[in-house]
Amino acid sequence: MLYLVPTPLGNLKDITLRALETLKEVDLILCEDTRTSSKLLQHYEISKPLSAYHQHNEHKVYAHLVDHETLPGATAFVPALVNSGIPSNRFVFEGFLPLKKGRQTLLKKLAEEERTIILYESPVRLVKTLEEFIDYFGAERYACVSRELTKIYEEHARGTLTELVAHFKQKSVKGEIVVVISGKE
C-alpha cells in the first residue's frame, strides 16, 4: 500500500497524529527533499529508510498501478487565502501557471474570472508575473502575496498589483509563494 502523507509547510507541530502514526508504521519513506524530511523524522524520533522521490515526475503513474491512500494535511493555499482578506467563499485554484504554451490564453481567461484566483509562483519569477498580471488584470486589482507560510520569515503583502510589484522589486524574494488575486468585479 502506498500512503501519500502531507508534511508541515514549516512548523513541525503542524503535522497530524494520523500522519505520524502512518510514518511510524511504513517500511520506506519516499520524499521530495530528504534534508527537510529527515529533520521531521528526527524531531519525532522516527527511524525509517528515506529516499528521494519527485512526485511531480510520476504522480500519474502510481494512481493506476498501486493501491494508495491520501491523508489530509497541510496545504499552502488555504492559509494564504484566509490571510489575504480577499473573499474566500468562491475561488479557483490554478497551481503554477504554464511557463510558455497556454500561458497567455489562461491569463486572458483568468482576467474575466469573478471568483478569487489562487496561484503558486516561483520567487525568481514573482515580480515578472505580477507585472504580467497588471497587463491582464489591471494595475488596481487587489491581491495578496504570501510567502514562507508557517516558517520564521512568513510574510503576507497585500495591496494593488502595482503596490505589490513596487514592494517585491525592493527586496530579494525567497521561499514558497502563493498569490491570491481578487476576482473581476
PDB file of N, CA and C in Angstrom, residues 82-131:
ATOM      1  N   VAL A  82      -7.104  32.604   3.424  1.00  0.00           N
ATOM      2  CA  VAL A  82      -7.713  33.159   4.634  1.00  0.00           C
ATOM      3  C   VAL A  82      -6.998  34.436   5.067  1.00  0.00           C
ATOM      4  N   ASN A  83      -5.663  34.433   5.031  1.00  0.00           N
ATOM      5  CA  ASN A  83      -4.881  35.604   5.443  1.00  0.00           C
ATOM      6  C   ASN A  83      -4.962  36.763   4.460  1.00  0.00           C
ATOM      7  N   SER A  84      -5.372  36.493   3.226  1.00  0.00           N
ATOM      8  CA  SER A  84      -5.389  37.538   2.205  1.00  0.00           C
ATOM      9  C   SER A  84      -6.437  38.616   2.479  1.00  0.00           C
ATOM     10  N   GLY A  85      -7.525  38.244   3.146  1.00  0.00           N
ATOM     11  CA  GLY A  85      -8.620  39.191   3.343  1.00  0.00           C
ATOM     12  C   GLY A  85      -9.514  39.312   2.112  1.00  0.00           C
ATOM     13  N   ILE A  86      -9.205  38.551   1.080  1.00  0.00           N
ATOM     14  CA  ILE A  86      -9.993  38.544  -0.148  1.00  0.00           C
ATOM     15  C   ILE A  86     -11.098  37.498   0.035  1.00  0.00           C
ATOM     16  N   PRO A  87     -12.294  37.737  -0.517  1.00  0.00           N
ATOM     17  CA  PRO A  87     -13.393  36.781  -0.313  1.00  0.00           C
ATOM     18  C   PRO A  87     -12.974  35.334  -0.580  1.00  0.00           C
ATOM     19  N   SER A  88     -13.340  34.465   0.359  1.00  0.00           N
ATOM     20  CA  SER A  88     -12.929  33.062   0.262  1.00  0.00           C
ATOM     21  C   SER A  88     -14.093  32.108   0.016  1.00  0.00           C
ATOM     22  N   ASN A  89     -15.295  32.656  -0.173  1.00  0.00           N
ATOM     23  CA  ASN A  89     -16.448  31.787  -0.367  1.00  0.00           C
ATOM     24  C   ASN A  89     -16.484  31.135  -1.751  1.00  0.00           C
ATOM     25  N   ARG A  90     -15.876  31.777  -2.748  1.00  0.00           N
ATOM     26  CA  ARG A  90     -15.809  31.229  -4.104  1.00  0.00           C
ATOM     27  C   ARG A  90     -14.422  31.513  -4.657  1.00  0.00           C
ATOM     28  N   PHE A  91     -13.704  30.458  -5.019  1.00  0.00           N
ATOM     29  CA  PHE A  91     -12.350  30.670  -5.540  1.00  0.00           C
ATOM     30  C   PHE A  91     -12.001  29.595  -6.557  1.00  0.00           C
ATOM     31  N   VAL A  92     -10.954  29.877  -7.321  1.00  0.00           N
ATOM     32  CA  VAL A  92     -10.413  28.927  -8.284  1.00  0.00           C
ATOM     33  C   VAL A  92      -8.919  28.792  -7.994  1.00  0.00           C
ATOM     34  N   PHE A  93      -8.457  27.556  -7.883  1.00  0.00           N
ATOM     35  CA  PHE A  93      -7.042  27.286  -7.632  1.00  0.00           C
ATOM     36  C   PHE A  93      -6.415  26.778  -8.920  1.00  0.00           C
ATOM     37  N   GLU A  94      -5.387  27.477  -9.398  1.00  0.00           N
ATOM     38  CA  GLU A  94      -4.750  27.119 -10.666  1.00  0.00           C
ATOM     39  C   GLU A  94      -3.358  26.507 -10.511  1.00  0.00           C
ATOM     40  N   GLY A  95      -2.830  26.444  -9.295  1.00  0.00           N
ATOM     41  CA  GLY A  95      -1.475  25.913  -9.127  1.00  0.00           C
ATOM     42  C   GLY A  95      -0.465  26.833  -9.796  1.00  0.00           C
ATOM     43  N   PHE A  96       0.539  26.252 -10.433  1.00  0.00           N
ATOM     44  CA  PHE A  96       1.524  27.042 -11.176  1.00  0.00           C
ATOM     45  C   PHE A  96       0.998  27.319 -12.579  1.00  0.00           C
ATOM     46  N   LEU A  97       1.168  28.544 -13.045  1.00  0.00           N
ATOM     47  CA  LEU A  97       0.800  28.890 -14.423  1.00  0.00           C
ATOM     48  C   LEU A  97       1.751  28.189 -15.384  1.00  0.00           C
ATOM     49  N   PRO A  98       1.295  27.868 -16.587  1.00  0.00           N
ATOM     50  CA  PRO A  98       2.225  27.312 -17.573  1.00  0.00           C
ATOM     51  C   PRO A  98       3.323  28.337 -17.861  1.00  0.00           C
ATOM     52  N   LEU A  99       4.529  27.877 -18.095  1.00  0.00           N
ATOM     53  CA  LEU A  99       5.629  28.811 -18.356  1.00  0.00           C
ATOM     54  C   LEU A  99       5.538  29.420 -19.746  1.00  0.00           C
ATOM     55  N   LYS A 100       5.104  28.643 -20.730  1.00  0.00           N
ATOM     56  CA  LYS A 100       5.041  29.164 -22.096  1.00  0.00           C
ATOM     57  C   LYS A 100       3.702  28.834 -22.745  1.00  0.00           C
ATOM     58  N   LYS A 101       3.581  27.638 -23.277  1.00  0.00           N
ATOM     59  CA  LYS A 101       2.395  27.248 -24.043  1.00  0.00           C
ATOM     60  C   LYS A 101       1.138  27.331 -23.188  1.00  0.00           C
ATOM     61  N   GLY A 102       0.183  28.114 -23.644  1.00  0.00           N
ATOM     62  CA  GLY A 102      -1.092  28.245 -22.961  1.00  0.00           C
ATOM     63  C   GLY A 102      -1.136  29.314 -21.880  1.00  0.00           C
ATOM     64  N   ARG A 103      -0.016  29.954 -21.592  1.00  0.00           N
ATOM     65  CA  ARG A 103       0.023  30.957 -20.523  1.00  0.00           C
ATOM     66  C   ARG A 103      -0.872  32.159 -20.846  1.00  0.00           C
ATOM     67  N   GLN A 104      -0.702  32.747 -22.019  1.00  0.00           N
ATOM     68  CA  GLN A 104      -1.493  33.921 -22.399  1.00  0.00           C
ATOM     69  C   GLN A 104      -2.977  33.603 -22.446  1.00  0.00           C
ATOM     70  N   THR A 105      -3.322  32.448 -22.972  1.00  0.00           N
ATOM     71  CA  THR A 105      -4.725  32.042 -23.046  1.00  0.00           C
ATOM     72  C   THR A 105      -5.320  31.933 -21.652  1.00  0.00           C
ATOM     73  N   LEU A 106      -4.595  31.311 -20.736  1.00  0.00           N
ATOM     74  CA  LEU A 106      -5.085  31.163 -19.368  1.00  0.00           C
ATOM     75  C   LEU A 106      -5.192  32.520 -18.670  1.00  0.00           C
ATOM     76  N   LEU A 107      -4.210  33.396 -18.859  1.00  0.00           N
ATOM     77  CA  LEU A 107      -4.266  34.727 -18.234  1.00  0.00           C
ATOM     78  C   LEU A 107      -5.460  35.532 -18.747  1.00  0.00           C
ATOM     79  N   LYS A 108      -5.760  35.426 -20.033  1.00  0.00           N
ATOM     80  CA  LYS A 108      -6.937  36.117 -20.581  1.00  0.00           C
ATOM     81  C   LYS A 108      -8.217  35.577 -19.940  1.00  0.00           C
ATOM     82  N   LYS A 109      -8.279  34.281 -19.767  1.00  0.00           N
ATOM     83  CA  LYS A 109      -9.447  33.656 -19.146  1.00  0.00           C
ATOM     84  C   LYS A 109      -9.564  34.087 -17.677  1.00  0.00           C
ATOM     85  N   LEU A 110      -8.441  34.072 -16.956  1.00  0.00           N
ATOM     86  CA  LEU A 110      -8.451  34.454 -15.538  1.00  0.00           C
ATOM     87  C   LEU A 110      -8.784  35.933 -15.350  1.00  0.00           C
ATOM     88  N   ALA A 111      -8.453  36.765 -16.318  1.00  0.00           N
ATOM     89  CA  ALA A 111      -8.773  38.195 -16.229  1.00  0.00           C
ATOM     90  C   ALA A 111     -10.277  38.420 -16.135  1.00  0.00           C
ATOM     91  N   GLU A 112     -11.073  37.497 -16.657  1.00  0.00           N
ATOM     92  CA  GLU A 112     -12.533  37.601 -16.626  1.00  0.00           C
ATOM     93  C   GLU A 112     -13.148  36.836 -15.449  1.00  0.00           C
ATOM     94  N   GLU A 113     -12.315  36.118 -14.707  1.00  0.00           N
ATOM     95  CA  GLU A 113     -12.800  35.294 -13.590  1.00  0.00           C
ATOM     96  C   GLU A 113     -13.340  36.170 -12.465  1.00  0.00           C
ATOM     97  N   GLU A 114     -14.562  35.885 -12.022  1.00  0.00           N
ATOM     98  CA  GLU A 114     -15.177  36.660 -10.939  1.00  0.00           C
ATOM     99  C   GLU A 114     -14.858  36.090  -9.563  1.00  0.00           C
ATOM    100  N   ARG A 115     -14.443  34.836  -9.513  1.00  0.00           N
ATOM    101  CA  ARG A 115     -14.064  34.228  -8.230  1.00  0.00           C
ATOM    102  C   ARG A 115     -12.638  34.642  -7.872  1.00  0.00           C
ATOM    103  N   THR A 116     -12.284  34.513  -6.617  1.00  0.00           N
ATOM    104  CA  THR A 116     -10.909  34.753  -6.165  1.00  0.00           C
ATOM    105  C   THR A 116     -10.003  33.734  -6.850  1.00  0.00           C
ATOM    106  N   ILE A 117      -8.837  34.189  -7.272  1.00  0.00           N
ATOM    107  CA  ILE A 117      -7.882  33.353  -8.007  1.00  0.00           C
ATOM    108  C   ILE A 117      -6.694  33.062  -7.095  1.00  0.00           C
ATOM    109  N   ILE A 118      -6.302  31.797  -7.034  1.00  0.00           N
ATOM    110  CA  ILE A 118      -5.154  31.390  -6.207  1.00  0.00           C
ATOM    111  C   ILE A 118      -4.141  30.698  -7.112  1.00  0.00           C
ATOM    112  N   LEU A 119      -2.885  31.138  -7.011  1.00  0.00           N
ATOM    113  CA  LEU A 119      -1.804  30.596  -7.835  1.00  0.00           C
ATOM    114  C   LEU A 119      -0.556  30.384  -6.997  1.00  0.00           C
ATOM    115  N   TYR A 120       0.283  29.471  -7.423  1.00  0.00           N
ATOM    116  CA  TYR A 120       1.630  29.327  -6.858  1.00  0.00           C
ATOM    117  C   TYR A 120       2.599  30.004  -7.820  1.00  0.00           C
ATOM    118  N   GLU A 121       3.690  30.553  -7.289  1.00  0.00           N
ATOM    119  CA  GLU A 121       4.702  31.152  -8.156  1.00  0.00           C
ATOM    120  C   GLU A 121       6.085  30.955  -7.558  1.00  0.00           C
ATOM    121  N   SER A 122       7.063  30.925  -8.421  1.00  0.00           N
ATOM    122  CA  SER A 122       8.467  30.801  -8.030  1.00  0.00           C
ATOM    123  C   SER A 122       8.981  32.169  -7.583  1.00  0.00           C
ATOM    124  N   PRO A 123       9.864  32.215  -6.586  1.00  0.00           N
ATOM    125  CA  PRO A 123      10.391  33.510  -6.147  1.00  0.00           C
ATOM    126  C   PRO A 123      11.161  34.247  -7.246  1.00  0.00           C
ATOM    127  N   VAL A 124      11.821  33.522  -8.124  1.00  0.00           N
ATOM    128  CA  VAL A 124      12.592  34.185  -9.179  1.00  0.00           C
ATOM    129  C   VAL A 124      11.704  34.787 -10.259  1.00  0.00           C
ATOM    130  N   ARG A 125      10.464  34.304 -10.382  1.00  0.00           N
ATOM    131  CA  ARG A 125       9.543  34.827 -11.400  1.00  0.00           C
ATOM    132  C   ARG A 125       8.479  35.754 -10.823  1.00  0.00           C
ATOM    133  N   LEU A 126       8.464  35.965  -9.517  1.00  0.00           N
ATOM    134  CA  LEU A 126       7.362  36.683  -8.877  1.00  0.00           C
ATOM    135  C   LEU A 126       7.129  38.070  -9.464  1.00  0.00           C
ATOM    136  N   VAL A 127       8.140  38.909  -9.510  1.00  0.00           N
ATOM    137  CA  VAL A 127       7.952  40.285  -9.982  1.00  0.00           C
ATOM    138  C   VAL A 127       7.483  40.301 -11.436  1.00  0.00           C
ATOM    139  N   LYS A 128       8.108  39.495 -12.271  1.00  0.00           N
ATOM    140  CA  LYS A 128       7.715  39.439 -13.683  1.00  0.00           C
ATOM    141  C   LYS A 128       6.257  38.992 -13.812  1.00  0.00           C
ATOM    142  N   THR A 129       5.850  38.015 -13.018  1.00  0.00           N
ATOM    143  CA  THR A 129       4.469  37.528 -13.069  1.00  0.00           C
ATOM    144  C   THR A 129       3.497  38.591 -12.584  1.00  0.00           C
ATOM    145  N   LEU A 130       3.838  39.300 -11.511  1.00  0.00           N
ATOM    146  CA  LEU A 130       2.966  40.375 -11.023  1.00  0.00           C
ATOM    147  C   LEU A 130       2.815  41.467 -12.080  1.00  0.00           C
ATOM    148  N   GLU A 131       3.900  41.775 -12.778  1.00  0.00           N
ATOM    149  CA  GLU A 131       3.830  42.772 -13.863  1.00  0.00           C
ATOM    150  C   GLU A 131       2.933  42.272 -14.996  1.00  0.00           C
TER     151      GLU A 131
END
